[in-house]
Amino acid sequence: MSESYRLLVNGGVLSPGELKYICEAAESLGLDSISFGSRQDIIFPEPVDVEKLKAFDKLQIVVPNHERSENMVSSYVSSDIFPSTSWLTGDRYLYILEQFKHELKLRVNVTDPKQRLVPLFTGHINFIASEHEDYWYLYIRLPDWKKTVMYPALIYSWDLDKVELAIENMLQEEPETVEMIFELVSDAIDTNNRTVDKPLEVPFYPFPYYEGMNRIGDKYWLGLYWRNNRYDLTFLKAMCDLCAENKIGKISITPWKSFIVKGIPLKSKLQWEKFLGKFGINVRHSMLELNWHLPVNDTAALSLKKYLVTNFDQNDISTYGLTFGLTNYASSAYYFTSVVIEKNKQPEVLGDFVIRDTYNLLYAKNFDPNTRDYIMHVQDIDKVELPGLLMELSQLYFEQLGTEREEAPVKNEKTESTEKKIYQCKDCLTVYNEVYGDITQNIPPETTFESLPETYECSLCEAPKTSFEKKVLVK
């Protein structure tokens, strides 16, 4: 299948004016619809005249088989409408996204760990918000790496672009470890890093229902989804005009080939409902079909999805909280759904002999894609076997839902409380945890506070060692 022309949308956020300009450009190329990609980009679903594209110099266009350019995704789309880290508001996202001015060579994710709509670890560079205001965990998986690894320091909000660019600039050196990257970045740029005082915790939330008109406070937000991922240009242009009339500044693309409009005034709800009705827009699709990730313009994948969803519906199966992905042997994308249906490559044969398609079925550990650990459920099965096995996995998901995420070791003796020592700066409350040390000052893990040099300073506010107080945590 040939690759389509793509338009980059920084962080999946664009103004109604920008979206209308894109629609007008698509119309001039002879298109009547556009599609959305899994990295919150926009895709032309049909071949276009390359010469005509040159007239649209405002668009960041990726030409297929010509150049490689990556889009940055963000969970701005979920801010202010789904669970979120308290300091990471929609406005904060916009300031952060505005930093990134250069053309990315790597996939970059900027996400909140408390939301489930945007996957956390599908980038080469994954910035994930911490509990400390304006500080981010960084998880790295360069193109040739097999695993995602945590960077040994928290990154300051206004350093994200500098750090990402520094990592891009060292790619020719082919760094093999995150420690090597840390050293090279530290030598190349000045940053306001902070010590990692505890590991990233990603809470488990069921996948949200993101379609329809929904009220949050004194505003509504609207999620829109098309089954075939072909969004009519006439409708989109009219919607952009309505957004402008309602003083709505941003439209957000999701990784699920849909989009969300936030900030609809209460008084405009009826106006929007009449508008959707005029265009015959369905805003209440079944959850059975919403939470799927399919390759763009893949008619075989769309047909398989319809077949599976129909089977779910006929059997009254609930898939609340689950996500499904269809992929094939040629796909190089990382998985980011709870369940993956993987199509196998057919063996090469001579003559007219027809070989049936077969599939593998995988699911994420605990059915949580953020574990990045996938378990093979079955291999080499026929299409007709898929519905029953998927229903079996759905039942398994609900059986374990709400149980402990990890099995705790069984102890016969009475559990005794344990004490854990940390040291906290009195001035800025930064924690020195002996388990992690402080790599920003070349202090290795398991270094006791007493053995720190007297010249040791707080990694954040540079207060002296004497400003740290011992705290005892009881477990």
Tab-separated table of C-alpha atoms in Angstrom:
chain	number	residue	atom	x	y	z
A	1	MET	CA	0.000	0.000	0.000
A	2	SER	CA	1.444	3.366	-1.009
A	3	GLU	CA	2.017	5.990	1.641
A	4	SER	CA	-0.201	9.088	1.652
A	5	TYR	CA	0.719	12.754	1.875
A	6	ARG	CA	0.700	13.895	5.498
A	7	LEU	CA	0.362	17.310	7.131
A	8	LEU	CA	2.146	17.825	10.421
A	9	VAL	CA	0.090	19.319	13.252
A	10	ASN	CA	2.281	20.278	16.210
A	11	GLY	CA	0.946	18.438	19.257
A	12	GLY	CA	-2.323	17.672	17.460
A	13	VAL	CA	-3.551	21.234	18.105
A	14	LEU	CA	-4.669	23.690	15.443
A	15	SER	CA	-6.899	26.739	15.216
A	16	PRO	CA	-10.207	26.764	13.293
A	17	GLY	CA	-8.537	29.118	10.796
A	18	GLU	CA	-5.684	26.671	10.220
A	19	LEU	CA	-8.056	23.742	9.758
A	20	LYS	CA	-10.187	25.745	7.301
A	21	TYR	CA	-7.063	26.674	5.314
A	22	ILE	CA	-6.136	22.972	5.140
A	23	CYS	CA	-9.658	22.112	3.949
A	24	GLU	CA	-9.495	24.761	1.228
A	25	ALA	CA	-6.089	23.469	0.145
A	26	ALA	CA	-7.461	19.915	-0.024
A	27	GLU	CA	-10.433	21.091	-2.102
A	28	SER	CA	-8.138	22.817	-4.595
A	29	LEU	CA	-6.326	19.489	-4.991
A	30	GLY	CA	-9.580	17.809	-5.989
A	31	LEU	CA	-10.309	16.120	-2.650
A	32	ASP	CA	-13.657	16.045	-0.867
A	33	SER	CA	-12.380	14.745	2.499
A	34	ILE	CA	-9.336	14.453	4.762
A	35	SER	CA	-8.295	11.781	7.262
A	36	PHE	CA	-6.479	11.775	10.592
A	37	GLY	CA	-3.412	9.726	11.530
A	38	SER	CA	-2.398	7.963	14.732
A	39	ARG	CA	0.158	10.682	15.528
A	40	GLN	CA	-2.471	13.424	15.485
A	41	ASP	CA	-1.544	14.462	11.953
A	42	ILE	CA	-3.748	15.080	8.899
A	43	ILE	CA	-3.652	12.796	5.864
A	44	PHE	CA	-4.774	13.289	2.265
A	45	PRO	CA	-6.615	10.005	1.597
A	46	GLU	CA	-6.273	10.224	-2.211
A	47	PRO	CA	-3.340	10.863	-4.584
A	48	VAL	CA	-2.753	14.567	-5.241
A	49	ASP	CA	-1.001	16.695	-7.871
A	50	VAL	CA	2.500	17.331	-6.541
A	51	GLU	CA	2.892	20.573	-8.489
A	52	LYS	CA	-0.263	22.056	-6.989
A	53	LEU	CA	1.075	21.325	-3.503
A	54	LYS	CA	3.800	23.936	-3.976
A	55	ALA	CA	1.206	26.692	-3.734
A	56	PHE	CA	0.510	25.815	-0.091
A	57	ASP	CA	3.772	26.864	1.522
A	58	LYS	CA	2.097	27.403	4.925
A	59	LEU	CA	1.528	23.669	5.313
A	60	GLN	CA	4.114	21.290	6.793
A	61	ILE	CA	3.723	18.583	4.152
A	62	VAL	CA	5.475	15.233	4.300
A	63	VAL	CA	5.885	13.830	0.788
A	64	PRO	CA	5.721	10.005	0.677
A	65	ASN	CA	8.956	8.176	-0.108
A	66	HIS	CA	10.820	11.479	-0.303
A	67	GLU	CA	11.673	12.692	3.186
A	68	ARG	CA	11.165	11.548	6.745
A	69	SER	CA	9.620	14.066	9.077
A	70	GLU	CA	8.037	13.310	12.416
A	71	ASN	CA	5.007	14.791	14.136
A	72	MET	CA	4.843	15.613	17.840
A	73	VAL	CA	1.841	14.284	19.754
A	74	SER	CA	0.486	15.659	23.012
A	75	SER	CA	-2.338	15.018	25.448
A	76	TYR	CA	-3.512	18.628	25.174
A	77	VAL	CA	-6.632	17.080	23.647
A	78	SER	CA	-7.532	15.524	27.033
A	79	SER	CA	-6.665	18.505	29.237
A	80	ASP	CA	-9.515	20.121	31.159
A	81	ILE	CA	-11.982	17.346	30.216
A	82	PHE	CA	-10.397	14.120	31.576
A	83	PRO	CA	-8.365	13.346	34.748
A	84	SER	CA	-5.114	15.293	34.691
A	85	THR	CA	-2.045	16.347	36.648
A	86	SER	CA	-3.092	19.484	38.530
A	87	TRP	CA	-0.436	21.871	37.177
A	88	LEU	CA	-0.652	20.725	33.546
A	89	THR	CA	-3.417	22.932	32.164
A	90	GLY	CA	-4.335	23.442	28.523
A	91	ASP	CA	-2.575	26.813	28.511
A	92	ARG	CA	0.619	25.217	29.872
A	93	TYR	CA	0.589	22.691	27.021
A	94	LEU	CA	0.354	25.472	24.436
A	95	TYR	CA	3.338	27.342	25.878
A	96	ILE	CA	5.382	24.135	25.883
A	97	LEU	CA	4.415	23.106	22.341
A	98	GLU	CA	5.331	26.565	21.094
A	99	GLN	CA	8.995	25.871	22.033
A	100	PHE	CA	9.430	23.329	19.265
A	101	LYS	CA	10.315	25.392	16.188
A	102	HIS	CA	12.634	22.996	14.329
A	103	GLU	CA	11.678	20.115	12.035
A	104	LEU	CA	11.728	16.999	14.177
A	105	LYS	CA	13.841	14.000	13.243
A	106	LEU	CA	12.431	11.919	16.084
A	107	ARG	CA	8.921	11.125	17.279
A	108	VAL	CA	8.175	13.198	20.356
A	109	ASN	CA	5.371	12.645	22.898
A	110	VAL	CA	4.384	15.259	25.509
A	111	THR	CA	1.802	13.634	27.764
A	112	ASP	CA	0.068	13.500	31.130
A	113	PRO	CA	0.243	10.102	32.885
A	114	LYS	CA	-3.196	10.568	34.459
A	115	GLN	CA	-5.072	10.405	31.141
A	116	ARG	CA	-5.689	7.401	28.878
A	117	LEU	CA	-6.673	9.027	25.570
A	118	VAL	CA	-3.121	9.600	24.272
A	119	PRO	CA	-0.502	6.817	24.611
A	120	LEU	CA	2.569	7.678	26.670
A	121	PHE	CA	5.387	5.640	25.132
A	122	THR	CA	4.898	5.612	21.346
A	123	GLY	CA	7.598	8.205	20.682
A	124	HIS	CA	11.353	7.992	20.458
A	125	ILE	CA	11.394	10.826	23.008
A	126	ASN	CA	8.608	10.652	25.601
A	127	PHE	CA	8.167	13.555	28.036
A	128	ILE	CA	5.716	12.549	30.800
A	129	ALA	CA	4.557	15.020	33.447
A	130	SER	CA	5.753	14.467	37.018
A	131	GLU	CA	4.094	15.588	40.248
A	132	HIS	CA	6.642	18.426	40.503
A	133	GLU	CA	5.321	21.501	38.735
A	134	ASP	CA	7.030	22.115	35.376
A	135	TYR	CA	9.170	18.959	35.575
A	136	TRP	CA	8.934	15.935	33.306
A	137	TYR	CA	10.140	12.367	33.242
A	138	LEU	CA	11.912	11.507	30.009
A	139	TYR	CA	11.677	8.017	28.523
A	140	ILE	CA	13.845	7.316	25.489
A	141	ARG	CA	13.611	4.651	22.801
A	142	LEU	CA	15.776	5.628	19.860
A	143	PRO	CA	14.935	4.055	16.456
A	144	ASP	CA	17.351	1.121	16.859
A	145	TRP	CA	16.653	0.495	20.556
A	146	LYS	CA	14.521	-2.466	21.625
A	147	LYS	CA	13.436	-1.053	24.993
A	148	THR	CA	12.261	2.248	26.431
A	149	VAL	CA	14.583	3.548	29.156
A	150	MET	CA	14.128	6.298	31.746
A	151	TYR	CA	16.460	9.298	31.603
A	152	PRO	CA	18.120	9.748	35.024
A	153	ALA	CA	16.846	13.295	35.678
A	154	LEU	CA	13.628	15.273	35.480
A	155	ILE	CA	13.527	17.848	32.658
A	156	TYR	CA	12.367	21.433	33.192
A	157	SER	CA	9.400	22.508	31.036
A	158	TRP	CA	11.336	25.204	29.219
A	159	ASP	CA	14.222	22.824	28.441
A	160	LEU	CA	12.184	20.198	26.554
A	161	ASP	CA	13.038	21.526	23.104
A	162	LYS	CA	16.737	22.009	23.943
A	163	VAL	CA	17.054	18.473	25.292
A	164	GLU	CA	15.227	16.903	22.331
A	165	LEU	CA	17.370	18.817	19.824
A	166	ALA	CA	20.561	17.861	21.669
A	167	ILE	CA	19.549	14.181	21.422
A	168	GLU	CA	18.826	14.587	17.694
A	169	ASN	CA	22.274	16.121	17.173
A	170	MET	CA	24.006	13.101	18.707
A	171	LEU	CA	22.247	10.448	16.610
A	172	GLN	CA	25.263	10.049	14.314
A	173	GLU	CA	27.288	8.998	17.349
A	174	GLU	CA	24.804	6.130	17.841
A	175	PRO	CA	24.531	6.304	21.642
A	176	GLU	CA	23.825	2.866	23.058
A	177	THR	CA	22.827	3.718	26.631
A	178	VAL	CA	20.791	6.370	28.387
A	179	GLU	CA	23.824	7.144	30.560
A	180	MET	CA	25.791	8.032	27.427
A	181	ILE	CA	22.951	10.287	26.281
A	182	PHE	CA	22.851	11.988	29.682
A	183	GLU	CA	26.570	12.736	29.556
A	184	LEU	CA	26.424	14.063	25.993
A	185	VAL	CA	23.385	16.241	26.701
A	186	SER	CA	24.996	17.612	29.870
A	187	ASP	CA	28.139	18.522	27.914
A	188	ALA	CA	26.176	20.128	25.061
A	189	ILE	CA	23.641	22.359	26.851
A	190	ASP	CA	22.865	23.984	30.192
A	191	THR	CA	19.667	22.665	31.751
A	192	ASN	CA	17.694	23.143	34.929
A	193	ASN	CA	17.324	19.442	35.709
A	194	ARG	CA	15.876	18.056	38.904
A	195	THR	CA	16.730	14.825	40.713
A	196	VAL	CA	14.439	11.856	40.153
A	197	ASP	CA	13.196	11.169	43.663
A	198	LYS	CA	10.753	8.365	42.834
A	199	PRO	CA	9.798	6.226	39.838
A	200	LEU	CA	7.006	7.212	37.477
A	201	GLU	CA	3.633	5.898	38.578
A	202	VAL	CA	1.019	5.501	35.848
A	203	PRO	CA	-2.433	4.894	37.369
A	204	PHE	CA	-4.808	2.608	35.511
A	205	TYR	CA	-7.993	4.218	34.191
A	206	PRO	CA	-10.524	2.607	31.842
A	207	PHE	CA	-10.360	4.101	28.367
A	208	PRO	CA	-12.716	7.124	28.218
A	209	TYR	CA	-15.739	7.626	26.000
A	210	TYR	CA	-14.655	10.599	23.923
A	211	GLU	CA	-17.583	11.252	21.550
A	212	GLY	CA	-20.677	13.444	21.723
A	213	MET	CA	-21.597	16.686	23.525
A	214	ASN	CA	-20.397	16.650	27.135
A	215	ARG	CA	-20.569	19.298	29.865
A	216	ILE	CA	-17.566	20.309	31.990
A	217	GLY	CA	-18.220	23.234	34.340
A	218	ASP	CA	-19.638	26.174	32.418
A	219	LYS	CA	-18.659	24.810	28.979
A	220	TYR	CA	-19.347	21.871	26.686
A	221	TRP	CA	-16.882	19.817	24.692
A	222	LEU	CA	-17.716	17.860	21.549
A	223	GLY	CA	-16.032	14.703	20.260
A	224	LEU	CA	-16.594	13.672	16.625
A	225	TYR	CA	-15.772	10.346	14.948
A	226	TRP	CA	-16.300	8.984	11.412
A	227	ARG	CA	-16.296	5.227	10.835
A	228	ASN	CA	-14.316	5.404	7.609
A	229	ASN	CA	-11.919	8.164	8.800
A	230	ARG	CA	-12.898	10.430	5.898
A	231	TYR	CA	-14.051	13.791	7.195
A	232	ASP	CA	-16.164	15.801	4.745
A	233	LEU	CA	-14.527	19.112	3.833
A	234	THR	CA	-17.809	21.004	3.485
A	235	PHE	CA	-18.785	20.039	7.035
A	236	LEU	CA	-15.350	20.835	8.464
A	237	LYS	CA	-15.271	24.313	6.900
A	238	ALA	CA	-18.737	25.131	8.242
A	239	MET	CA	-17.695	23.851	11.672
A	240	CYS	CA	-14.599	26.095	11.625
A	241	ASP	CA	-16.853	29.097	10.913
A	242	LEU	CA	-19.089	28.111	13.844
A	243	CYS	CA	-16.025	27.816	16.101
A	244	ALA	CA	-14.966	31.325	15.100
A	245	GLU	CA	-18.474	32.621	15.813
A	246	ASN	CA	-18.330	31.023	19.293
A	247	LYS	CA	-14.801	32.375	19.913
A	248	ILE	CA	-13.368	28.830	20.145
A	249	GLY	CA	-9.631	29.043	19.534
A	250	LYS	CA	-8.448	25.431	19.262
A	251	ILE	CA	-9.426	22.104	17.720
A	252	SER	CA	-7.651	18.938	18.924
A	253	ILE	CA	-6.958	15.745	16.982
A	254	THR	CA	-6.881	12.445	18.893
A	255	PRO	CA	-4.677	9.413	18.058
A	256	TRP	CA	-7.924	7.522	17.391
A	257	LYS	CA	-8.639	9.325	14.091
A	258	SER	CA	-11.213	11.630	15.623
A	259	PHE	CA	-11.175	15.169	16.981
A	260	ILE	CA	-12.449	17.197	19.945
A	261	VAL	CA	-13.744	20.772	20.168
A	262	LYS	CA	-13.484	22.252	23.678
A	263	GLY	CA	-14.932	25.433	25.147
A	264	ILE	CA	-18.431	25.481	23.590
A	265	PRO	CA	-20.496	28.061	25.537
A	266	LEU	CA	-23.568	26.793	27.406
A	267	LYS	CA	-25.819	29.167	25.486
A	268	SER	CA	-24.565	27.712	22.171
A	269	LYS	CA	-25.423	24.064	22.897
A	270	LEU	CA	-28.680	24.144	20.919
A	271	GLN	CA	-26.955	25.946	18.048
A	272	TRP	CA	-24.363	23.150	17.840
A	273	GLU	CA	-26.983	20.409	18.081
A	274	LYS	CA	-28.946	21.967	15.206
A	275	PHE	CA	-25.727	22.297	13.211
A	276	LEU	CA	-24.856	18.608	13.681
A	277	GLY	CA	-28.409	17.605	12.802
A	278	LYS	CA	-28.330	19.687	9.625
A	279	PHE	CA	-25.321	17.670	8.401
A	280	GLY	CA	-26.735	14.365	9.684
A	281	ILE	CA	-23.804	13.790	12.070
A	282	ASN	CA	-24.064	10.798	14.426
A	283	VAL	CA	-22.426	11.581	17.781
A	284	ARG	CA	-23.315	8.430	19.697
A	285	HIS	CA	-21.428	5.533	18.176
A	286	SER	CA	-21.225	2.375	20.231
A	287	MET	CA	-18.175	2.026	22.481
A	288	LEU	CA	-17.701	-1.306	20.685
A	289	GLU	CA	-16.374	0.461	17.595
A	290	LEU	CA	-14.817	3.668	18.940
A	291	ASN	CA	-11.676	2.335	20.583
A	292	TRP	CA	-9.945	0.840	17.545
A	293	HIS	CA	-6.679	1.766	15.897
A	294	LEU	CA	-6.507	0.883	12.188
A	295	PRO	CA	-3.976	1.686	9.470
A	296	VAL	CA	-5.082	4.652	7.341
A	297	ASN	CA	-6.790	3.812	4.023
A	298	ASP	CA	-6.640	0.063	4.685
A	299	THR	CA	-9.964	-1.272	3.393
A	300	ALA	CA	-9.177	-4.841	4.473
A	301	ALA	CA	-8.538	-3.710	8.065
A	302	LEU	CA	-11.755	-1.646	8.079
A	303	SER	CA	-13.706	-4.657	6.799
A	304	LEU	CA	-12.221	-6.910	9.504
A	305	LYS	CA	-13.066	-4.372	12.197
A	306	LYS	CA	-16.697	-4.198	11.011
A	307	TYR	CA	-16.879	-7.989	11.082
A	308	LEU	CA	-15.563	-8.167	14.657
A	309	VAL	CA	-17.687	-5.283	15.959
A	310	THR	CA	-20.818	-6.854	14.439
A	311	ASN	CA	-20.029	-10.085	16.291
A	312	PHE	CA	-19.555	-8.185	19.558
A	313	ASP	CA	-22.869	-6.400	19.065
A	314	GLN	CA	-24.793	-9.585	18.209
A	315	ASN	CA	-23.462	-11.247	21.355
A	316	ASP	CA	-24.061	-8.223	23.651
A	317	ILE	CA	-20.389	-8.083	24.603
A	318	SER	CA	-19.055	-5.134	26.601
A	319	THR	CA	-15.612	-3.778	25.765
A	320	TYR	CA	-15.743	-0.753	28.107
A	321	GLY	CA	-12.198	0.384	28.846
A	322	LEU	CA	-10.551	-1.878	26.275
A	323	THR	CA	-8.782	-0.733	23.101
A	324	PHE	CA	-8.070	-2.799	19.989
A	325	GLY	CA	-5.468	-2.508	17.251
A	326	LEU	CA	-5.214	-4.123	13.821
A	327	THR	CA	-1.730	-4.456	12.382
A	328	ASN	CA	0.240	-6.676	10.014
A	329	TYR	CA	3.677	-8.124	9.511
A	330	ALA	CA	4.829	-5.023	7.592
A	331	SER	CA	3.974	-2.604	10.399
A	332	SER	CA	6.882	-1.029	12.294
A	333	ALA	CA	4.690	0.973	14.692
A	334	TYR	CA	4.750	0.304	18.407
A	335	TYR	CA	1.611	-1.253	19.851
A	336	PHE	CA	-0.481	1.045	22.022
A	337	THR	CA	-3.778	-0.776	22.498
A	338	SER	CA	-4.977	-3.277	25.110
A	339	VAL	CA	-5.481	-6.005	22.498
A	340	VAL	CA	-3.633	-6.428	19.181
A	341	ILE	CA	-4.838	-8.482	16.199
A	342	GLU	CA	-1.753	-9.097	14.076
A	343	LYS	CA	-2.096	-10.385	10.511
A	344	ASN	CA	0.631	-12.870	9.499
A	345	LYS	CA	2.644	-12.732	6.305
A	346	GLN	CA	1.548	-15.317	3.776
A	347	PRO	CA	4.173	-17.767	2.540
A	348	GLU	CA	5.235	-17.479	-1.080
A	349	VAL	CA	3.624	-20.146	-3.279
A	350	LEU	CA	3.656	-21.043	-6.965
A	351	GLY	CA	0.611	-21.172	-9.195
A	352	ASP	CA	-2.960	-20.211	-8.286
A	353	PHE	CA	-3.013	-21.929	-4.906
A	354	VAL	CA	-4.904	-19.736	-2.410
A	355	ILE	CA	-3.696	-19.596	1.172
A	356	ARG	CA	-5.977	-18.351	3.950
A	357	ASP	CA	-5.041	-15.372	6.079
A	358	THR	CA	-4.038	-16.166	9.649
A	359	TYR	CA	-3.736	-13.955	12.703
A	360	ASN	CA	-1.982	-13.711	16.047
A	361	LEU	CA	-3.751	-12.339	19.105
A	362	LEU	CA	-1.787	-10.427	21.765
A	363	TYR	CA	-2.809	-8.473	24.851
A	364	ALA	CA	-0.980	-6.008	27.078
A	365	LYS	CA	0.000	-7.068	30.562
A	366	ASN	CA	-2.914	-6.182	32.876
A	367	PHE	CA	-4.586	-4.997	29.630
A	368	ASP	CA	-2.723	-1.729	30.158
A	369	PRO	CA	-0.738	-0.592	27.067
A	370	ASN	CA	1.469	1.587	29.273
A	371	THR	CA	3.155	-1.535	30.628
A	372	ARG	CA	4.711	-1.923	27.134
A	373	ASP	CA	4.704	-5.666	27.801
A	374	TYR	CA	2.603	-7.766	25.392
A	375	ILE	CA	1.603	-11.381	25.921
A	376	MET	CA	0.927	-13.739	23.011
A	377	HIS	CA	-2.538	-15.262	23.535
A	378	VAL	CA	-2.861	-17.422	20.379
A	379	GLN	CA	-1.063	-17.751	17.039
A	380	ASP	CA	-1.983	-18.657	13.459
A	381	ILE	CA	-5.759	-18.649	13.833
A	382	ASP	CA	-8.443	-18.156	11.185
A	383	LYS	CA	-10.597	-15.047	10.882
A	384	VAL	CA	-13.689	-16.958	12.017
A	385	GLU	CA	-11.962	-17.838	15.301
A	386	LEU	CA	-11.205	-14.201	16.185
A	387	PRO	CA	-14.620	-13.119	17.591
A	388	GLY	CA	-14.807	-15.940	20.120
A	389	LEU	CA	-11.217	-15.453	21.278
A	390	LEU	CA	-11.670	-11.679	21.591
A	391	MET	CA	-14.773	-12.243	23.710
A	392	GLU	CA	-12.709	-14.617	25.838
A	393	LEU	CA	-10.090	-11.893	26.350
A	394	SER	CA	-12.821	-9.372	27.184
A	395	GLN	CA	-14.108	-11.634	29.936
A	396	LEU	CA	-10.571	-12.097	31.251
A	397	TYR	CA	-10.159	-8.309	31.371
A	398	PHE	CA	-13.305	-7.795	33.461
A	399	GLU	CA	-12.375	-10.668	35.796
A	400	GLN	CA	-9.060	-9.022	36.696
A	401	LEU	CA	-10.334	-5.406	36.617
A	402	GLY	CA	-9.894	-3.748	40.003
A	403	THR	CA	-7.563	-6.425	41.373
A	404	GLU	CA	-3.967	-5.765	42.363
A	405	ARG	CA	-1.872	-4.804	39.347
A	406	GLU	CA	1.030	-6.992	40.475
A	407	GLU	CA	0.954	-10.195	42.484
A	408	ALA	CA	2.363	-9.605	45.965
A	409	PRO	CA	4.567	-12.338	47.475
A	410	VAL	CA	2.779	-14.496	50.024
A	411	LYS	CA	4.126	-14.187	53.566
A	412	ASN	CA	3.247	-16.556	56.372
A	413	GLU	CA	4.637	-14.399	59.120
A	414	LYS	CA	3.074	-11.178	60.324
A	415	THR	CA	4.066	-8.221	58.166
A	416	GLU	CA	6.119	-5.729	60.115
A	417	SER	CA	6.310	-2.045	59.371
A	418	THR	CA	9.516	-0.821	57.749
A	419	GLU	CA	11.163	2.561	57.824
A	420	LYS	CA	12.553	4.430	54.847
A	421	LYS	CA	14.891	7.410	55.193
A	422	ILE	CA	14.887	10.400	52.880
A	423	TYR	CA	16.384	13.869	53.168
A	424	GLN	CA	14.410	16.961	52.145
A	425	CYS	CA	15.621	20.464	51.382
A	426	LYS	CA	13.995	22.947	53.816
A	427	ASP	CA	14.039	25.722	51.200
A	428	CYS	CA	12.406	24.124	48.123
A	429	LEU	CA	11.327	20.669	49.460
A	430	THR	CA	13.438	18.751	46.923
A	431	VAL	CA	14.017	15.175	48.125
A	432	TYR	CA	17.369	13.365	48.164
A	433	ASN	CA	16.593	9.656	48.006
A	434	GLU	CA	19.562	7.373	48.670
A	435	VAL	CA	18.074	4.716	46.379
A	436	TYR	CA	18.438	6.983	43.334
A	437	GLY	CA	21.377	9.181	44.287
A	438	ASP	CA	21.710	12.390	42.275
A	439	ILE	CA	23.078	11.863	38.792
A	440	THR	CA	22.902	15.608	38.106
A	441	GLN	CA	25.888	15.887	40.465
A	442	ASN	CA	27.479	12.506	39.639
A	443	ILE	CA	26.217	10.913	42.879
A	444	PRO	CA	25.570	7.214	42.094
A	445	PRO	CA	22.554	5.266	43.409
A	446	GLU	CA	22.761	3.764	46.919
A	447	THR	CA	24.932	6.642	48.171
A	448	THR	CA	24.030	7.447	51.772
A	449	PHE	CA	23.363	11.049	52.679
A	450	GLU	CA	26.103	10.949	55.310
A	451	SER	CA	28.700	10.050	52.703
A	452	LEU	CA	27.815	12.980	50.432
A	453	PRO	CA	30.613	15.586	50.237
A	454	GLU	CA	30.151	18.659	52.412
A	455	THR	CA	30.081	20.721	49.207
A	456	TYR	CA	26.908	18.950	48.058
A	457	GLU	CA	24.105	21.371	47.097
A	458	CYS	CA	20.396	20.988	46.390
A	459	SER	CA	19.999	20.116	42.700
A	460	LEU	CA	17.152	22.606	42.347
A	461	CYS	CA	17.787	25.675	44.531
A	462	GLU	CA	21.519	25.116	45.302
A	463	ALA	CA	20.965	25.245	49.060
A	464	PRO	CA	23.863	23.675	51.046
A	465	LYS	CA	23.835	20.155	52.421
A	466	THR	CA	23.069	21.530	55.881
A	467	SER	CA	19.666	22.690	54.610
A	468	PHE	CA	18.460	19.083	54.254
A	469	GLU	CA	16.343	17.526	57.020
A	470	LYS	CA	16.026	13.830	57.666
A	471	LYS	CA	12.508	12.422	57.197
A	472	VAL	CA	11.411	8.907	58.150
A	473	LEU	CA	8.630	7.295	56.150
A	474	VAL	CA	6.892	4.312	57.745
A	475	LYS	CA	5.474	1.619	55.483
